Amino acid sequence: MNQRQHFEQLYQNSPDPWAVKTAWYERRKRQVLLASLPREHYRYGFEPGCGNGETTLALLERCDQLIAADFAESAVLLCNARIQREDRRQLHLQKLQLPQEWPEVPAGGFDLLVVSELAYYLGDADLALFSERCLSSLAPGGHWLMCHWRHQAPDLQQTADTIHAQIGASAALKTVVEHRETDFLLEVWERL
């Protein structure tokens, strides 16, 4: 079973496979994530790996325009149904096979990227491409937030600490927020 089938199966078995809406860990982490954004408002945001839309809905309060994407069609449908109930027209929801497929980048780049619980599912080559595309689509002065669970699971290909160390080593970024705890690692970098 490939990754897309794996995630499709997860979403077909449950509209909220990680209890993102109800679990205290997920709700608390989302609050920390939103509070860690250095600016109150962003023009153009991109959320790869949007899942069922819990974080997406919160990001819509902070962005003029937001592109949210997932490669699992079931996740995209769930996110779309959730957002349509809220009538949020500034959302551009896309089904993309990340990182091979990438959304159209606005002129000047995204001023916000939110990568939560996604990058550790990528193998080495895909992670390198994903990181390159994130960096090249981020506007100067823009913020790139990454947040990942720090424990192991059978379907993870990277560790949170390894991924964050690789991204943080880029000379094109400076760290503006770092939140490290037993369960998750959250960092925000600014594009120089």
JSON list of C-alpha atoms in Angstrom, two decimals:
[
{"chain": "A", "resi": 1, "resn": "MET", "atom": "CA", "xyz": [0.00, 0.00, 0.00]},
{"chain": "A", "resi": 2, "resn": "ASN", "atom": "CA", "xyz": [1.45, 3.38, -0.98]},
{"chain": "A", "resi": 3, "resn": "GLN", "atom": "CA", "xyz": [1.18, 6.52, 1.15]},
{"chain": "A", "resi": 4, "resn": "ARG", "atom": "CA", "xyz": [-1.81, 7.93, -0.71]},
{"chain": "A", "resi": 5, "resn": "GLN", "atom": "CA", "xyz": [-3.75, 4.68, -0.23]},
{"chain": "A", "resi": 6, "resn": "HIS", "atom": "CA", "xyz": [-2.68, 4.59, 3.42]},
{"chain": "A", "resi": 7, "resn": "PHE", "atom": "CA", "xyz": [-4.07, 8.07, 4.09]},
{"chain": "A", "resi": 8, "resn": "GLU", "atom": "CA", "xyz": [-7.20, 7.46, 2.00]},
{"chain": "A", "resi": 9, "resn": "GLN", "atom": "CA", "xyz": [-7.90, 4.41, 4.10]},
{"chain": "A", "resi": 10, "resn": "LEU", "atom": "CA", "xyz": [-7.36, 6.36, 7.33]},
{"chain": "A", "resi": 11, "resn": "TYR", "atom": "CA", "xyz": [-9.85, 9.06, 6.24]},
{"chain": "A", "resi": 12, "resn": "GLN", "atom": "CA", "xyz": [-12.36, 6.51, 4.96]},
{"chain": "A", "resi": 13, "resn": "ASN", "atom": "CA", "xyz": [-12.26, 4.73, 8.32]},
{"chain": "A", "resi": 14, "resn": "SER", "atom": "CA", "xyz": [-12.77, 7.99, 10.23]},
{"chain": "A", "resi": 15, "resn": "PRO", "atom": "CA", "xyz": [-13.37, 11.62, 9.22]},
{"chain": "A", "resi": 16, "resn": "ASP", "atom": "CA", "xyz": [-10.93, 12.56, 12.01]},
{"chain": "A", "resi": 17, "resn": "PRO", "atom": "CA", "xyz": [-8.31, 9.78, 12.19]},
{"chain": "A", "resi": 18, "resn": "TRP", "atom": "CA", "xyz": [-6.06, 11.63, 14.66]},
{"chain": "A", "resi": 19, "resn": "ALA", "atom": "CA", "xyz": [-8.92, 13.16, 16.70]},
{"chain": "A", "resi": 20, "resn": "VAL", "atom": "CA", "xyz": [-7.69, 16.60, 15.63]},
{"chain": "A", "resi": 21, "resn": "LYS", "atom": "CA", "xyz": [-11.00, 18.18, 16.60]},
{"chain": "A", "resi": 22, "resn": "THR", "atom": "CA", "xyz": [-11.45, 16.51, 19.99]},
{"chain": "A", "resi": 23, "resn": "ALA", "atom": "CA", "xyz": [-8.12, 15.35, 21.46]},
{"chain": "A", "resi": 24, "resn": "TRP", "atom": "CA", "xyz": [-6.61, 17.70, 24.05]},
{"chain": "A", "resi": 25, "resn": "TYR", "atom": "CA", "xyz": [-3.13, 17.24, 22.56]},
{"chain": "A", "resi": 26, "resn": "GLU", "atom": "CA", "xyz": [-4.35, 18.34, 19.12]},
{"chain": "A", "resi": 27, "resn": "ARG", "atom": "CA", "xyz": [-6.48, 21.25, 20.38]},
{"chain": "A", "resi": 28, "resn": "ARG", "atom": "CA", "xyz": [-3.68, 22.52, 22.63]},
{"chain": "A", "resi": 29, "resn": "LYS", "atom": "CA", "xyz": [-1.06, 22.15, 19.91]},
{"chain": "A", "resi": 30, "resn": "ARG", "atom": "CA", "xyz": [-3.25, 24.11, 17.48]},
{"chain": "A", "resi": 31, "resn": "GLN", "atom": "CA", "xyz": [-3.61, 26.92, 20.05]},
{"chain": "A", "resi": 32, "resn": "VAL", "atom": "CA", "xyz": [0.18, 27.02, 20.53]},
{"chain": "A", "resi": 33, "resn": "LEU", "atom": "CA", "xyz": [0.66, 26.97, 16.75]},
{"chain": "A", "resi": 34, "resn": "LEU", "atom": "CA", "xyz": [-1.68, 29.91, 16.20]},
{"chain": "A", "resi": 35, "resn": "ALA", "atom": "CA", "xyz": [-0.23, 31.87, 19.12]},
{"chain": "A", "resi": 36, "resn": "SER", "atom": "CA", "xyz": [3.28, 31.33, 17.71]},
{"chain": "A", "resi": 37, "resn": "LEU", "atom": "CA", "xyz": [2.59, 33.15, 14.45]},
{"chain": "A", "resi": 38, "resn": "PRO", "atom": "CA", "xyz": [4.58, 36.40, 14.75]},
{"chain": "A", "resi": 39, "resn": "ARG", "atom": "CA", "xyz": [2.02, 38.48, 12.87]},
{"chain": "A", "resi": 40, "resn": "GLU", "atom": "CA", "xyz": [-1.68, 38.83, 13.45]},
{"chain": "A", "resi": 41, "resn": "HIS", "atom": "CA", "xyz": [-2.38, 38.94, 9.72]},
{"chain": "A", "resi": 42, "resn": "TYR", "atom": "CA", "xyz": [-0.88, 37.53, 6.50]},
{"chain": "A", "resi": 43, "resn": "ARG", "atom": "CA", "xyz": [-1.71, 38.23, 2.87]},
{"chain": "A", "resi": 44, "resn": "TYR", "atom": "CA", "xyz": [-0.94, 34.85, 1.27]},
{"chain": "A", "resi": 45, "resn": "GLY", "atom": "CA", "xyz": [-0.72, 31.62, 3.23]},
{"chain": "A", "resi": 46, "resn": "PHE", "atom": "CA", "xyz": [-0.10, 28.04, 2.18]},
{"chain": "A", "resi": 47, "resn": "GLU", "atom": "CA", "xyz": [-0.95, 25.01, 4.30]},
{"chain": "A", "resi": 48, "resn": "PRO", "atom": "CA", "xyz": [0.32, 21.78, 2.73]},
{"chain": "A", "resi": 49, "resn": "GLY", "atom": "CA", "xyz": [-1.21, 18.69, 4.32]},
{"chain": "A", "resi": 50, "resn": "CYS", "atom": "CA", "xyz": [-4.44, 20.37, 5.43]},
{"chain": "A", "resi": 51, "resn": "GLY", "atom": "CA", "xyz": [-6.18, 17.14, 6.44]},
{"chain": "A", "resi": 52, "resn": "ASN", "atom": "CA", "xyz": [-9.80, 17.60, 7.44]},
{"chain": "A", "resi": 53, "resn": "GLY", "atom": "CA", "xyz": [-9.47, 21.38, 7.85]},
{"chain": "A", "resi": 54, "resn": "GLU", "atom": "CA", "xyz": [-9.30, 22.05, 11.59]},
{"chain": "A", "resi": 55, "resn": "THR", "atom": "CA", "xyz": [-6.16, 24.19, 11.36]},
{"chain": "A", "resi": 56, "resn": "THR", "atom": "CA", "xyz": [-7.24, 25.49, 7.95]},
{"chain": "A", "resi": 57, "resn": "LEU", "atom": "CA", "xyz": [-10.36, 27.05, 9.43]},
{"chain": "A", "resi": 58, "resn": "ALA", "atom": "CA", "xyz": [-8.29, 28.84, 12.09]},
{"chain": "A", "resi": 59, "resn": "LEU", "atom": "CA", "xyz": [-5.74, 30.04, 9.51]},
{"chain": "A", "resi": 60, "resn": "LEU", "atom": "CA", "xyz": [-8.52, 31.61, 7.46]},
{"chain": "A", "resi": 61, "resn": "GLU", "atom": "CA", "xyz": [-8.98, 34.09, 10.31]},
{"chain": "A", "resi": 62, "resn": "ARG", "atom": "CA", "xyz": [-5.39, 35.20, 9.80]},
{"chain": "A", "resi": 63, "resn": "CYS", "atom": "CA", "xyz": [-4.97, 35.22, 5.97]},
{"chain": "A", "resi": 64, "resn": "ASP", "atom": "CA", "xyz": [-6.45, 37.27, 3.13]},
{"chain": "A", "resi": 65, "resn": "GLN", "atom": "CA", "xyz": [-5.93, 34.30, 0.82]},
{"chain": "A", "resi": 66, "resn": "LEU", "atom": "CA", "xyz": [-5.07, 30.76, 1.84]},
{"chain": "A", "resi": 67, "resn": "ILE", "atom": "CA", "xyz": [-4.15, 27.77, -0.29]},
{"chain": "A", "resi": 68, "resn": "ALA", "atom": "CA", "xyz": [-4.68, 24.49, 1.54]},
{"chain": "A", "resi": 69, "resn": "ALA", "atom": "CA", "xyz": [-3.68, 21.20, -0.07]},
{"chain": "A", "resi": 70, "resn": "ASP", "atom": "CA", "xyz": [-3.64, 17.50, 0.64]},
{"chain": "A", "resi": 71, "resn": "PHE", "atom": "CA", "xyz": [-2.96, 14.46, -1.50]},
{"chain": "A", "resi": 72, "resn": "ALA", "atom": "CA", "xyz": [-5.73, 12.39, 0.08]},
{"chain": "A", "resi": 73, "resn": "GLU", "atom": "CA", "xyz": [-8.93, 13.08, -1.82]},
{"chain": "A", "resi": 74, "resn": "SER", "atom": "CA", "xyz": [-11.01, 12.12, 1.24]},
{"chain": "A", "resi": 75, "resn": "ALA", "atom": "CA", "xyz": [-9.21, 14.76, 3.31]},
{"chain": "A", "resi": 76, "resn": "VAL", "atom": "CA", "xyz": [-9.77, 17.42, 0.65]},
{"chain": "A", "resi": 77, "resn": "LEU", "atom": "CA", "xyz": [-13.49, 16.56, 0.51]},
{"chain": "A", "resi": 78, "resn": "LEU", "atom": "CA", "xyz": [-13.79, 16.73, 4.31]},
{"chain": "A", "resi": 79, "resn": "CYS", "atom": "CA", "xyz": [-11.93, 20.05, 4.43]},
{"chain": "A", "resi": 80, "resn": "ASN", "atom": "CA", "xyz": [-14.08, 21.44, 1.63]},
{"chain": "A", "resi": 81, "resn": "ALA", "atom": "CA", "xyz": [-17.32, 20.43, 3.36]},
{"chain": "A", "resi": 82, "resn": "ARG", "atom": "CA", "xyz": [-16.12, 22.02, 6.60]},
{"chain": "A", "resi": 83, "resn": "ILE", "atom": "CA", "xyz": [-15.08, 25.28, 4.98]},
{"chain": "A", "resi": 84, "resn": "GLN", "atom": "CA", "xyz": [-18.20, 25.56, 2.82]},
{"chain": "A", "resi": 85, "resn": "ARG", "atom": "CA", "xyz": [-20.33, 25.48, 5.96]},
{"chain": "A", "resi": 86, "resn": "GLU", "atom": "CA", "xyz": [-18.34, 28.51, 7.10]},
{"chain": "A", "resi": 87, "resn": "ASP", "atom": "CA", "xyz": [-18.59, 30.27, 3.68]},
{"chain": "A", "resi": 88, "resn": "ARG", "atom": "CA", "xyz": [-14.90, 31.14, 3.44]},
{"chain": "A", "resi": 89, "resn": "ARG", "atom": "CA", "xyz": [-14.28, 32.25, -0.11]},
{"chain": "A", "resi": 90, "resn": "GLN", "atom": "CA", "xyz": [-10.65, 33.21, 0.46]},
{"chain": "A", "resi": 91, "resn": "LEU", "atom": "CA", "xyz": [-9.72, 29.52, 0.61]},
{"chain": "A", "resi": 92, "resn": "HIS", "atom": "CA", "xyz": [-8.27, 27.82, -2.44]},
{"chain": "A", "resi": 93, "resn": "LEU", "atom": "CA", "xyz": [-8.39, 24.11, -1.69]},
{"chain": "A", "resi": 94, "resn": "GLN", "atom": "CA", "xyz": [-6.35, 21.80, -3.92]},
{"chain": "A", "resi": 95, "resn": "LYS", "atom": "CA", "xyz": [-5.61, 18.10, -4.23]},
{"chain": "A", "resi": 96, "resn": "LEU", "atom": "CA", "xyz": [-1.86, 17.96, -4.85]},
{"chain": "A", "resi": 97, "resn": "GLN", "atom": "CA", "xyz": [0.72, 15.20, -4.77]},
{"chain": "A", "resi": 98, "resn": "LEU", "atom": "CA", "xyz": [3.24, 17.13, -2.70]},
{"chain": "A", "resi": 99, "resn": "PRO", "atom": "CA", "xyz": [6.08, 17.83, -3.21]},
{"chain": "A", "resi": 100, "resn": "GLN", "atom": "CA", "xyz": [6.00, 16.85, -6.90]},
{"chain": "A", "resi": 101, "resn": "GLU", "atom": "CA", "xyz": [2.98, 19.07, -7.48]},
{"chain": "A", "resi": 102, "resn": "TRP", "atom": "CA", "xyz": [3.00, 22.58, -6.07]},
{"chain": "A", "resi": 103, "resn": "PRO", "atom": "CA", "xyz": [0.43, 25.37, -6.08]},
{"chain": "A", "resi": 104, "resn": "GLU", "atom": "CA", "xyz": [0.83, 28.55, -8.07]},
{"chain": "A", "resi": 105, "resn": "VAL", "atom": "CA", "xyz": [2.89, 30.93, -5.97]},
{"chain": "A", "resi": 106, "resn": "PRO", "atom": "CA", "xyz": [1.55, 34.49, -5.72]},
{"chain": "A", "resi": 107, "resn": "ALA", "atom": "CA", "xyz": [3.70, 37.33, -7.05]},
{"chain": "A", "resi": 108, "resn": "GLY", "atom": "CA", "xyz": [6.34, 38.00, -4.40]},
{"chain": "A", "resi": 109, "resn": "GLY", "atom": "CA", "xyz": [5.74, 34.65, -2.70]},
{"chain": "A", "resi": 110, "resn": "PHE", "atom": "CA", "xyz": [3.76, 33.37, 0.26]},
{"chain": "A", "resi": 111, "resn": "ASP", "atom": "CA", "xyz": [4.23, 35.34, 3.45]},
{"chain": "A", "resi": 112, "resn": "LEU", "atom": "CA", "xyz": [3.09, 32.34, 5.52]},
{"chain": "A", "resi": 113, "resn": "LEU", "atom": "CA", "xyz": [3.75, 28.60, 5.22]},
{"chain": "A", "resi": 114, "resn": "VAL", "atom": "CA", "xyz": [2.26, 26.28, 7.86]},
{"chain": "A", "resi": 115, "resn": "VAL", "atom": "CA", "xyz": [3.60, 22.72, 7.78]},
{"chain": "A", "resi": 116, "resn": "SER", "atom": "CA", "xyz": [2.09, 20.73, 10.61]},
{"chain": "A", "resi": 117, "resn": "GLU", "atom": "CA", "xyz": [2.48, 16.98, 11.07]},
{"chain": "A", "resi": 118, "resn": "LEU", "atom": "CA", "xyz": [3.45, 16.43, 7.43]},
{"chain": "A", "resi": 119, "resn": "ALA", "atom": "CA", "xyz": [7.18, 16.54, 6.65]},
{"chain": "A", "resi": 120, "resn": "TYR", "atom": "CA", "xyz": [8.10, 13.42, 8.61]},
{"chain": "A", "resi": 121, "resn": "TYR", "atom": "CA", "xyz": [6.05, 11.28, 6.21]},
{"chain": "A", "resi": 122, "resn": "LEU", "atom": "CA", "xyz": [8.43, 12.22, 3.37]},
{"chain": "A", "resi": 123, "resn": "GLY", "atom": "CA", "xyz": [11.45, 10.14, 2.34]},
{"chain": "A", "resi": 124, "resn": "ASP", "atom": "CA", "xyz": [14.83, 11.83, 1.98]},
{"chain": "A", "resi": 125, "resn": "ALA", "atom": "CA", "xyz": [14.46, 12.85, -1.69]},
{"chain": "A", "resi": 126, "resn": "ASP", "atom": "CA", "xyz": [10.89, 14.11, -1.26]},
{"chain": "A", "resi": 127, "resn": "LEU", "atom": "CA", "xyz": [11.84, 16.00, 1.90]},
{"chain": "A", "resi": 128, "resn": "ALA", "atom": "CA", "xyz": [14.71, 17.72, 0.07]},
{"chain": "A", "resi": 129, "resn": "LEU", "atom": "CA", "xyz": [12.37, 18.74, -2.77]},
{"chain": "A", "resi": 130, "resn": "PHE", "atom": "CA", "xyz": [9.66, 19.81, -0.34]},
{"chain": "A", "resi": 131, "resn": "SER", "atom": "CA", "xyz": [12.10, 21.97, 1.64]},
{"chain": "A", "resi": 132, "resn": "GLU", "atom": "CA", "xyz": [13.49, 23.52, -1.54]},
{"chain": "A", "resi": 133, "resn": "ARG", "atom": "CA", "xyz": [10.00, 24.37, -2.80]},
{"chain": "A", "resi": 134, "resn": "CYS", "atom": "CA", "xyz": [8.92, 25.81, 0.55]},
{"chain": "A", "resi": 135, "resn": "LEU", "atom": "CA", "xyz": [11.99, 28.03, 0.71]},
{"chain": "A", "resi": 136, "resn": "SER", "atom": "CA", "xyz": [11.77, 29.19, -2.91]},
{"chain": "A", "resi": 137, "resn": "SER", "atom": "CA", "xyz": [8.07, 30.07, -2.57]},
{"chain": "A", "resi": 138, "resn": "LEU", "atom": "CA", "xyz": [8.49, 32.00, 0.71]},
{"chain": "A", "resi": 139, "resn": "ALA", "atom": "CA", "xyz": [8.59, 35.79, 0.40]},
{"chain": "A", "resi": 140, "resn": "PRO", "atom": "CA", "xyz": [11.45, 37.74, 1.98]},
{"chain": "A", "resi": 141, "resn": "GLY", "atom": "CA", "xyz": [10.30, 38.49, 5.53]},
{"chain": "A", "resi": 142, "resn": "GLY", "atom": "CA", "xyz": [7.75, 35.68, 5.28]},
{"chain": "A", "resi": 143, "resn": "HIS", "atom": "CA", "xyz": [7.26, 33.10, 8.03]},
{"chain": "A", "resi": 144, "resn": "TRP", "atom": "CA", "xyz": [7.59, 29.34, 7.73]},
{"chain": "A", "resi": 145, "resn": "LEU", "atom": "CA", "xyz": [6.07, 27.48, 10.66]},
{"chain": "A", "resi": 146, "resn": "MET", "atom": "CA", "xyz": [6.74, 23.78, 11.16]},
{"chain": "A", "resi": 147, "resn": "CYS", "atom": "CA", "xyz": [5.22, 21.68, 13.92]},
{"chain": "A", "resi": 148, "resn": "HIS", "atom": "CA", "xyz": [5.76, 17.93, 14.37]},
{"chain": "A", "resi": 149, "resn": "TRP", "atom": "CA", "xyz": [5.07, 15.23, 16.94]},
{"chain": "A", "resi": 150, "resn": "ARG", "atom": "CA", "xyz": [8.33, 14.03, 18.52]},
{"chain": "A", "resi": 151, "resn": "HIS", "atom": "CA", "xyz": [7.49, 10.36, 19.04]},
{"chain": "A", "resi": 152, "resn": "GLN", "atom": "CA", "xyz": [7.85, 7.40, 16.69]},
{"chain": "A", "resi": 153, "resn": "ALA", "atom": "CA", "xyz": [5.11, 5.77, 14.61]},
{"chain": "A", "resi": 154, "resn": "PRO", "atom": "CA", "xyz": [5.36, 3.00, 12.00]},
{"chain": "A", "resi": 155, "resn": "ASP", "atom": "CA", "xyz": [4.49, 5.25, 9.04]},
{"chain": "A", "resi": 156, "resn": "LEU", "atom": "CA", "xyz": [6.97, 8.07, 9.81]},
{"chain": "A", "resi": 157, "resn": "GLN", "atom": "CA", "xyz": [10.11, 8.28, 7.66]},
{"chain": "A", "resi": 158, "resn": "GLN", "atom": "CA", "xyz": [11.86, 11.13, 9.52]},
{"chain": "A", "resi": 159, "resn": "THR", "atom": "CA", "xyz": [12.05, 12.44, 13.06]},
{"chain": "A", "resi": 160, "resn": "ALA", "atom": "CA", "xyz": [10.79, 15.88, 14.01]},
{"chain": "A", "resi": 161, "resn": "ASP", "atom": "CA", "xyz": [14.16, 16.87, 15.47]},
{"chain": "A", "resi": 162, "resn": "THR", "atom": "CA", "xyz": [16.05, 15.85, 12.31]},
{"chain": "A", "resi": 163, "resn": "ILE", "atom": "CA", "xyz": [13.69, 17.70, 9.97]},
{"chain": "A", "resi": 164, "resn": "HIS", "atom": "CA", "xyz": [13.70, 20.89, 12.03]},
{"chain": "A", "resi": 165, "resn": "ALA", "atom": "CA", "xyz": [17.50, 20.84, 12.34]},
{"chain": "A", "resi": 166, "resn": "GLN", "atom": "CA", "xyz": [17.85, 20.51, 8.55]},
{"chain": "A", "resi": 167, "resn": "ILE", "atom": "CA", "xyz": [15.47, 23.40, 7.84]},
{"chain": "A", "resi": 168, "resn": "GLY", "atom": "CA", "xyz": [16.93, 25.57, 10.61]},
{"chain": "A", "resi": 169, "resn": "ALA", "atom": "CA", "xyz": [20.43, 25.15, 9.17]},
{"chain": "A", "resi": 170, "resn": "SER", "atom": "CA", "xyz": [19.50, 27.13, 6.05]},
{"chain": "A", "resi": 171, "resn": "ALA", "atom": "CA", "xyz": [21.45, 30.38, 5.74]},
{"chain": "A", "resi": 172, "resn": "ALA", "atom": "CA", "xyz": [18.35, 31.93, 4.14]},
{"chain": "A", "resi": 173, "resn": "LEU", "atom": "CA", "xyz": [16.31, 31.59, 7.35]},
{"chain": "A", "resi": 174, "resn": "LYS", "atom": "CA", "xyz": [16.48, 32.93, 10.88]},
{"chain": "A", "resi": 175, "resn": "THR", "atom": "CA", "xyz": [14.65, 31.41, 13.82]},
{"chain": "A", "resi": 176, "resn": "VAL", "atom": "CA", "xyz": [12.02, 33.70, 15.33]},
{"chain": "A", "resi": 177, "resn": "VAL", "atom": "CA", "xyz": [10.08, 31.16, 17.48]},
{"chain": "A", "resi": 178, "resn": "GLU", "atom": "CA", "xyz": [11.17, 27.88, 19.01]},
{"chain": "A", "resi": 179, "resn": "HIS", "atom": "CA", "xyz": [8.87, 25.79, 21.18]},
{"chain": "A", "resi": 180, "resn": "ARG", "atom": "CA", "xyz": [10.17, 22.39, 22.23]},
{"chain": "A", "resi": 181, "resn": "GLU", "atom": "CA", "xyz": [8.42, 19.98, 24.56]},
{"chain": "A", "resi": 182, "resn": "THR", "atom": "CA", "xyz": [8.24, 16.25, 25.08]},
{"chain": "A", "resi": 183, "resn": "ASP", "atom": "CA", "xyz": [5.39, 15.71, 22.62]},
{"chain": "A", "resi": 184, "resn": "PHE", "atom": "CA", "xyz": [6.03, 18.19, 19.83]},
{"chain": "A", "resi": 185, "resn": "LEU", "atom": "CA", "xyz": [8.49, 20.61, 18.30]},
{"chain": "A", "resi": 186, "resn": "LEU", "atom": "CA", "xyz": [7.30, 23.89, 16.80]},
{"chain": "A", "resi": 187, "resn": "GLU", "atom": "CA", "xyz": [9.53, 26.43, 15.09]},
{"chain": "A", "resi": 188, "resn": "VAL", "atom": "CA", "xyz": [8.98, 29.52, 13.00]},
{"chain": "A", "resi": 189, "resn": "TRP", "atom": "CA", "xyz": [11.66, 30.80, 10.66]},
{"chain": "A", "resi": 190, "resn": "GLU", "atom": "CA", "xyz": [11.74, 34.11, 8.78]},
{"chain": "A", "resi": 191, "resn": "ARG", "atom": "CA", "xyz": [13.08, 34.33, 5.23]},
{"chain": "A", "resi": 192, "resn": "LEU", "atom": "CA", "xyz": [16.01, 36.74, 5.03]}
]
